Amino acid sequence: MKAIFYRALKRIRPSMAAYDQALLWCVILLLTIGLVMVYSASIAMAEVDKDTGFRSTYFLIRHSIFLVVGVVAAFFSFSISTRTLQQYAPLLFILGVLLLILVLVPGIGREVNGSRRWLGLVVINLQPSELMKLAAAFYAADYTVRKAAFMGGDFWASITKGLLPMLFVMLIVGGLLLLEPDFGAFAVITAITMGLLFLGGFNWRLFAGLIVLLGIGFVGLIASSPYRRARVLGFLDPWQDPYGKGYQLSHSLIAFGRGEWHGVGLGASVEKLSYLPEAHTDFLMAIIAEEFGFLGVAVVVGLFAFLVFRCFMIGVQAAKLDRAYQALVAQGIGIWIGVQSVINIGVNMGLLPTKGLTLPLLSFGGSGIVANLLALGVVMRIDYENRQLMRGRKV
Amino acid sequence: MNRMIPPTQARKRYSQQLKLERWRVWFVIAGLLGLFAILLGRGLWLQVFNEEFLQGQGEARYARTLRLEANRGMITDRNGEPLAISTPVQSIWASPRSIALLPAGQTRPDDWEPESDKDPVPLSQDEVAKLARALGMPAADVVKKLGDPRRTNKGEVIKDKEGKPSRPDFVWLRRQMNPQDAKNVLALNIPGVYAQAEYRRYYPAGEIMAQIIGYTNIDGHGQEGLELARDKLLSGQTGSRTVIRDRRGYIVEDISTIVPPKDGETLALSIDRRIQYLAYRELNKAVSDFDAAGGSIVVLDARTGEILALANSPSYNPNSRAPIDPSKKRNRAITDLYEPGSTLKPLTIAAAMQAGTINAKTTFNTSPGALSMGGFTIKDTHNYGVLTPEGILVHSSNIGALKVALTMPRETQWNMLNAVGIGQRPGLGFPGESSGKLRPFKTWYPIEQGTMGYGYGLSVSLMQMAKAYQIFATDGIEHPVSLIKQPAPMPGKQVISPELAQTIRGYLEKVTQPGGTATRAQVVGYRVAGKTGTARKQSGGNYADKKYVGSFVGLAPVSNPRLIVAVMIDEPDIKKSIYGGAVAAPVFSSVVAGTLRLLGIPPDAPTNNILLPSPQDTKEDEAWVP
């Protein structure tokens, strides 16, 4: 009797897939929106730019190439066992630090708009800070697992053996990033490492105190550099100097305002007509908001929220299976995508100072999108392994 | 070393120790989802609640309101013949700020690109020379226009922030070129050089109508004449179009409905171009024949009060942009005042007969041709003896007119002059229209009442005299005069009785017949009537020596008057003639002859009626000498 019932149930409910289909479709949807919007946002600008050879499809073609590279990269990272990843996590992290040093070497690193963020390779420009975010997630997860004994235990031990080594490493990485300067990447990497320490069971009272300290540190950093201070002041009231410091932000806000509920329609944005700088990269969200209105904003924000939620749930599943490292990596990547998209959209909406962070999966930008897809390939792998384990198979 | 432990082993070791607490995961998820919620809230605020302000800011940045020029209305004569028309032209302008002139010999590299929007485009001397040739200007002028810095009103050079002379964003290179020439200029494709569509005003009638029509300035605003007086009606209303432009200035879309321009209305004048031409030609001829300082002529339609012609001499060509002598711009017939002299006598007689203080048979003794009164001596040319009212007009007796005036109360005389419009603006709506001078009768001394009887001590414009004579032409009805074509005659007022009007008309006809002062006013085939006037000109409160105004005001044909023509010749050469009968009456004669024929009015005296007196018998009225 019971057997018949189960058999019938199995007919109704197909067996569990081998991978997370919802997550996959969410990513594909975001990439598609990104491709369409990068083209829409760049078309007018590319058409009149000498550097693009006056080709309107310049950015569309490049973005498509990056997507293909990114998808290949995702398959690659999906095919690597998470145990291998864990094994190489410290090595990857050291490689990332080396690249961050390399980017600061004149002649190797390329300077754009006063920041040294790019390594000029033969074909594409590599942005080490993007890969560093992934390496940081791997390393912090590995670190937390290794230092498990000091996470929730004795107060002094958790400071000296749990926190200080990480703080030391972060000082090096953070220092290198601020030398570029790449404040946005610094903020994201700090969020990933701190987040993983917290999720790993780090004494929460100590953690709360640390957050306060970090907050003070941030304020200090902002106050110390005129470059950063100017950017911060510009965001507080863009209408104070709408043709100077507040130019980009005021145009971004105007784009939001023009969108209303449904937007002006795909392709009908006025802000992208050379008014809003960086419309296809950092300020892609403003163009989405103008062309698709609040509806478009809600869809994109919703997709990101879902993506982040899935990452965390995969992490929870892994934790249930006693795979703490995999759990933390998935959640670290979730924090990365979540924090970076929140910061980018927040910047677009005038809630945060302009940082130079792209919108994950959507914005034009080679290294960024490849790094995002690499990371999501890892998340898919963790989920895949979870499912295999739940079916009683080995990974 | 720790790191070299095989992964499986490592996993076992760590996972036994690390316990991941579920609440921390939910805490972080809640935090991140909370941030996403804040983003949605902010998005809602920006896009749905604050969108008005933001869109306003956006429009301030890329919306532009373009003017759509209205076509200026045409001015035509009463038959629809164009007198002022606007033709499309192109004006070429440049933005010197966006141009940098290269020294001779240098050329712009083919691959030249601006580094920023504000970078000026280098322009070689060769290109400037080509531009100048296409503009039809010397190259040096073009260089000067492109190179001149901005200046304050005092002529000081304005400097920019870096202390360099600031360069203007806009300068006209050449206004109002014909479209084909402008196209050739634009075909050169010189950066920073643009064309603006404009209209140029063209006056086919030229100097014939100059003072009536006036002219517009280069920007199309009326400056003189009807172009000024009716500027609002003619210029219409400019329309507007609000568009969004991209940063390079291309129009992307319209953001509000286009307000189409309302073209100016066509102004149809009462003037008949053919009569005007005739009047101007004859007047000009008389002015040059008698070496006069100037002259005016007014032709009125006796039935409606419409002005069929109004010409002044000297005149100017309104199509030329050369500076105009202000004395030529005056519409003398309307703005200039003179003492009417003898042409006023019929009004005096009419007033007295209307009041009943005299009748056709009342006689006045004008012997011995001179009269002393209040310290003045009033003279006639001859001793005419005893005269009836008709005799007073025919011989133009000053003494007779004075005596007639003194038969009536001051008020009666004033009422008549006032009723025919003396001392009042004719109401043409024309800039600088004069009301003339007619003092309140309470201030009149008897001698003044007397001199006013023969046209001194008051001043009028020629238009007022033509208007006043309407009562003799229309059986006593006075119509308002008009420069604009009237669909129907405006209501007039009866000033004197029809019988009296006919009586005076009869007297005035006699004036043009042998024995009268205006035999040269006669027209073959038509009976005409009128009165001459020769007045000494006042200058600085005294009567000037040897400066006279000869005038004639008349009507035709007498049996059924259709025209009133007033002619005034200002300061004819004293060596030739000063008398209205000699200088002004012939103009009347030729204009009336031509006009009656043009209008197809049948002759009322088909037989040859010209009766010229023998030369020694020619009468001239005397200019009064105080």
CSV table of C-alpha atoms in Angstrom, one decimal, chain A residues 63-226:
chain,number,residue,atom,x,y,z
A,63,HIS,CA,29.9,42.4,-23.7
A,64,SER,CA,28.8,39.3,-25.7
A,65,ILE,CA,32.4,38.1,-25.9
A,66,PHE,CA,32.8,38.6,-22.1
A,67,LEU,CA,29.6,36.7,-21.5
A,68,VAL,CA,30.8,33.7,-23.6
A,69,VAL,CA,34.1,33.8,-21.7
A,70,GLY,CA,32.2,34.1,-18.4
A,71,VAL,CA,30.0,31.1,-19.2
A,72,VAL,CA,33.0,29.0,-20.1
A,73,ALA,CA,34.6,30.2,-16.9
A,74,ALA,CA,31.5,29.1,-15.0
A,75,PHE,CA,31.6,25.7,-16.6
A,76,PHE,CA,35.2,25.5,-15.6
A,77,SER,CA,34.6,26.4,-12.0
A,78,PHE,CA,31.6,24.1,-11.8
A,79,SER,CA,33.8,21.2,-12.9
A,80,ILE,CA,36.2,21.7,-10.0
A,81,SER,CA,35.6,19.9,-6.8
A,82,THR,CA,35.1,22.2,-3.8
A,83,ARG,CA,37.7,20.2,-1.9
A,84,THR,CA,40.2,21.1,-4.5
A,85,LEU,CA,39.1,24.7,-4.2
A,86,GLN,CA,39.6,24.6,-0.5
A,87,GLN,CA,43.0,23.1,-0.9
A,88,TYR,CA,44.1,25.9,-3.2
A,89,ALA,CA,42.3,28.7,-1.4
A,90,PRO,CA,45.3,30.2,0.3
A,91,LEU,CA,47.3,29.9,-2.9
A,92,LEU,CA,44.6,31.7,-4.9
A,93,PHE,CA,44.6,34.4,-2.2
A,94,ILE,CA,48.3,34.9,-2.5
A,95,LEU,CA,48.0,35.0,-6.3
A,96,GLY,CA,45.3,37.7,-5.9
A,97,VAL,CA,47.6,39.7,-3.6
A,98,LEU,CA,50.4,39.4,-6.2
A,99,LEU,CA,48.2,40.7,-8.9
A,100,LEU,CA,47.1,43.6,-6.7
A,101,ILE,CA,50.8,44.5,-6.3
A,102,LEU,CA,51.4,44.1,-10.0
A,103,VAL,CA,48.6,46.5,-10.9
A,104,LEU,CA,50.4,49.2,-9.0
A,105,VAL,CA,53.6,48.8,-10.9
A,106,PRO,CA,53.8,51.6,-13.5
A,107,GLY,CA,54.0,50.3,-17.0
A,108,ILE,CA,52.0,47.1,-16.1
A,109,GLY,CA,49.0,48.6,-14.5
A,110,ARG,CA,46.8,50.9,-16.6
A,111,GLU,CA,45.6,54.1,-15.1
A,112,VAL,CA,42.1,55.2,-16.0
A,113,ASN,CA,40.5,58.3,-14.5
A,114,GLY,CA,43.1,58.5,-11.8
A,115,SER,CA,42.8,54.9,-10.6
A,116,ARG,CA,45.2,52.1,-11.3
A,117,ARG,CA,42.8,49.1,-11.4
A,118,TRP,CA,43.5,47.4,-14.6
A,119,LEU,CA,46.2,45.0,-15.9
A,120,GLY,CA,46.7,45.5,-19.6
A,121,LEU,CA,46.8,42.0,-21.0
A,122,VAL,CA,47.2,41.3,-24.7
A,123,VAL,CA,43.5,40.8,-25.4
A,124,ILE,CA,41.5,42.1,-22.4
A,125,ASN,CA,42.1,44.2,-19.5
A,126,LEU,CA,42.2,42.3,-16.3
A,127,GLN,CA,40.9,43.9,-13.1
A,128,PRO,CA,42.6,42.0,-10.2
A,129,SER,CA,40.3,43.4,-7.6
A,130,GLU,CA,37.4,41.5,-9.1
A,131,LEU,CA,39.3,38.2,-8.9
A,132,MET,CA,40.4,39.2,-5.4
A,133,LYS,CA,36.8,39.3,-4.2
A,134,LEU,CA,36.4,35.6,-5.2
A,135,ALA,CA,39.8,34.7,-3.7
A,136,ALA,CA,38.8,36.5,-0.5
A,137,ALA,CA,35.6,34.5,-0.2
A,138,PHE,CA,37.5,31.2,-0.6
A,139,TYR,CA,40.3,32.3,1.8
A,140,ALA,CA,38.0,33.7,4.5
A,141,ALA,CA,35.9,30.5,4.4
A,142,ASP,CA,38.9,28.4,4.7
A,143,TYR,CA,40.3,30.6,7.4
A,144,THR,CA,37.1,30.5,9.4
A,145,VAL,CA,37.0,26.7,9.2
A,146,ARG,CA,40.6,26.4,10.1
A,147,LYS,CA,40.3,28.7,13.1
A,148,ALA,CA,37.0,27.1,14.2
A,149,ALA,CA,38.4,26.6,17.7
A,150,PHE,CA,38.9,30.3,18.3
A,151,MET,CA,35.6,31.5,16.9
A,152,GLY,CA,33.2,31.3,19.8
A,153,GLY,CA,35.6,30.4,22.6
A,154,ASP,CA,37.7,32.3,25.0
A,155,PHE,CA,37.6,36.1,24.5
A,156,TRP,CA,41.3,36.7,24.3
A,157,ALA,CA,41.9,33.7,22.2
A,158,SER,CA,39.3,34.7,19.7
A,159,ILE,CA,41.0,38.2,19.4
A,160,THR,CA,44.6,37.1,19.1
A,161,LYS,CA,44.1,33.8,17.2
A,162,GLY,CA,40.8,34.3,15.6
A,163,LEU,CA,40.7,38.0,14.6
A,164,LEU,CA,44.2,39.4,14.5
A,165,PRO,CA,45.6,37.1,11.7
A,166,MET,CA,42.7,38.0,9.5
A,167,LEU,CA,43.0,41.7,10.4
A,168,PHE,CA,46.6,41.5,9.4
A,169,VAL,CA,45.8,40.0,6.0
A,170,MET,CA,43.0,42.5,5.5
A,171,LEU,CA,45.3,45.4,6.2
A,172,ILE,CA,47.6,44.2,3.4
A,173,VAL,CA,44.8,43.6,0.9
A,174,GLY,CA,42.9,46.8,2.0
A,175,GLY,CA,46.1,48.9,1.8
A,176,LEU,CA,46.8,47.6,-1.7
A,177,LEU,CA,43.2,48.3,-2.8
A,178,LEU,CA,43.2,51.8,-1.4
A,179,LEU,CA,46.5,52.5,-3.2
A,180,GLU,CA,44.8,52.0,-6.5
A,181,PRO,CA,42.5,53.4,-5.2
A,182,ASP,CA,39.5,51.1,-5.4
A,183,PHE,CA,37.3,51.9,-2.4
A,184,GLY,CA,34.4,49.9,-3.7
A,185,ALA,CA,36.3,46.6,-3.9
A,186,PHE,CA,37.7,47.3,-0.5
A,187,ALA,CA,34.2,47.7,0.9
A,188,VAL,CA,33.0,44.5,-0.8
A,189,ILE,CA,36.0,42.4,0.4
A,190,THR,CA,35.7,43.7,3.9
A,191,ALA,CA,32.1,42.8,3.9
A,192,ILE,CA,32.9,39.3,2.6
A,193,THR,CA,35.5,38.6,5.2
A,194,MET,CA,33.7,40.2,8.1
A,195,GLY,CA,30.5,38.5,7.1
A,196,LEU,CA,32.1,35.0,7.0
A,197,LEU,CA,33.7,35.6,10.4
A,198,PHE,CA,30.3,36.3,11.7
A,199,LEU,CA,28.6,33.4,10.0
A,200,GLY,CA,31.4,31.2,11.2
A,201,GLY,CA,30.4,31.8,14.8
A,202,PHE,CA,32.7,34.6,15.8
A,203,ASN,CA,31.8,36.1,19.2
A,204,TRP,CA,29.0,38.4,18.2
A,205,ARG,CA,29.6,40.9,21.0
A,206,LEU,CA,33.1,41.3,19.9
A,207,PHE,CA,31.9,41.5,16.3
A,208,ALA,CA,29.4,44.3,17.1
A,209,GLY,CA,32.3,46.2,18.7
A,210,LEU,CA,34.4,45.6,15.7
A,211,ILE,CA,31.7,46.9,13.4
A,212,VAL,CA,31.6,50.1,15.4
A,213,LEU,CA,35.4,50.4,15.2
A,214,LEU,CA,35.3,49.7,11.4
A,215,GLY,CA,32.6,52.4,11.0
A,216,ILE,CA,34.9,54.9,12.7
A,217,GLY,CA,37.7,53.7,10.5
A,218,PHE,CA,35.6,54.3,7.4
A,219,VAL,CA,34.8,57.8,8.4
A,220,GLY,CA,38.4,58.4,9.1
A,221,LEU,CA,39.4,57.2,5.7
A,222,ILE,CA,36.8,59.3,3.9
A,223,ALA,CA,37.9,62.4,5.9
A,224,SER,CA,41.6,61.8,5.2
A,225,SER,CA,41.5,61.9,1.4
A,226,PRO,CA,40.2,64.9,-0.5
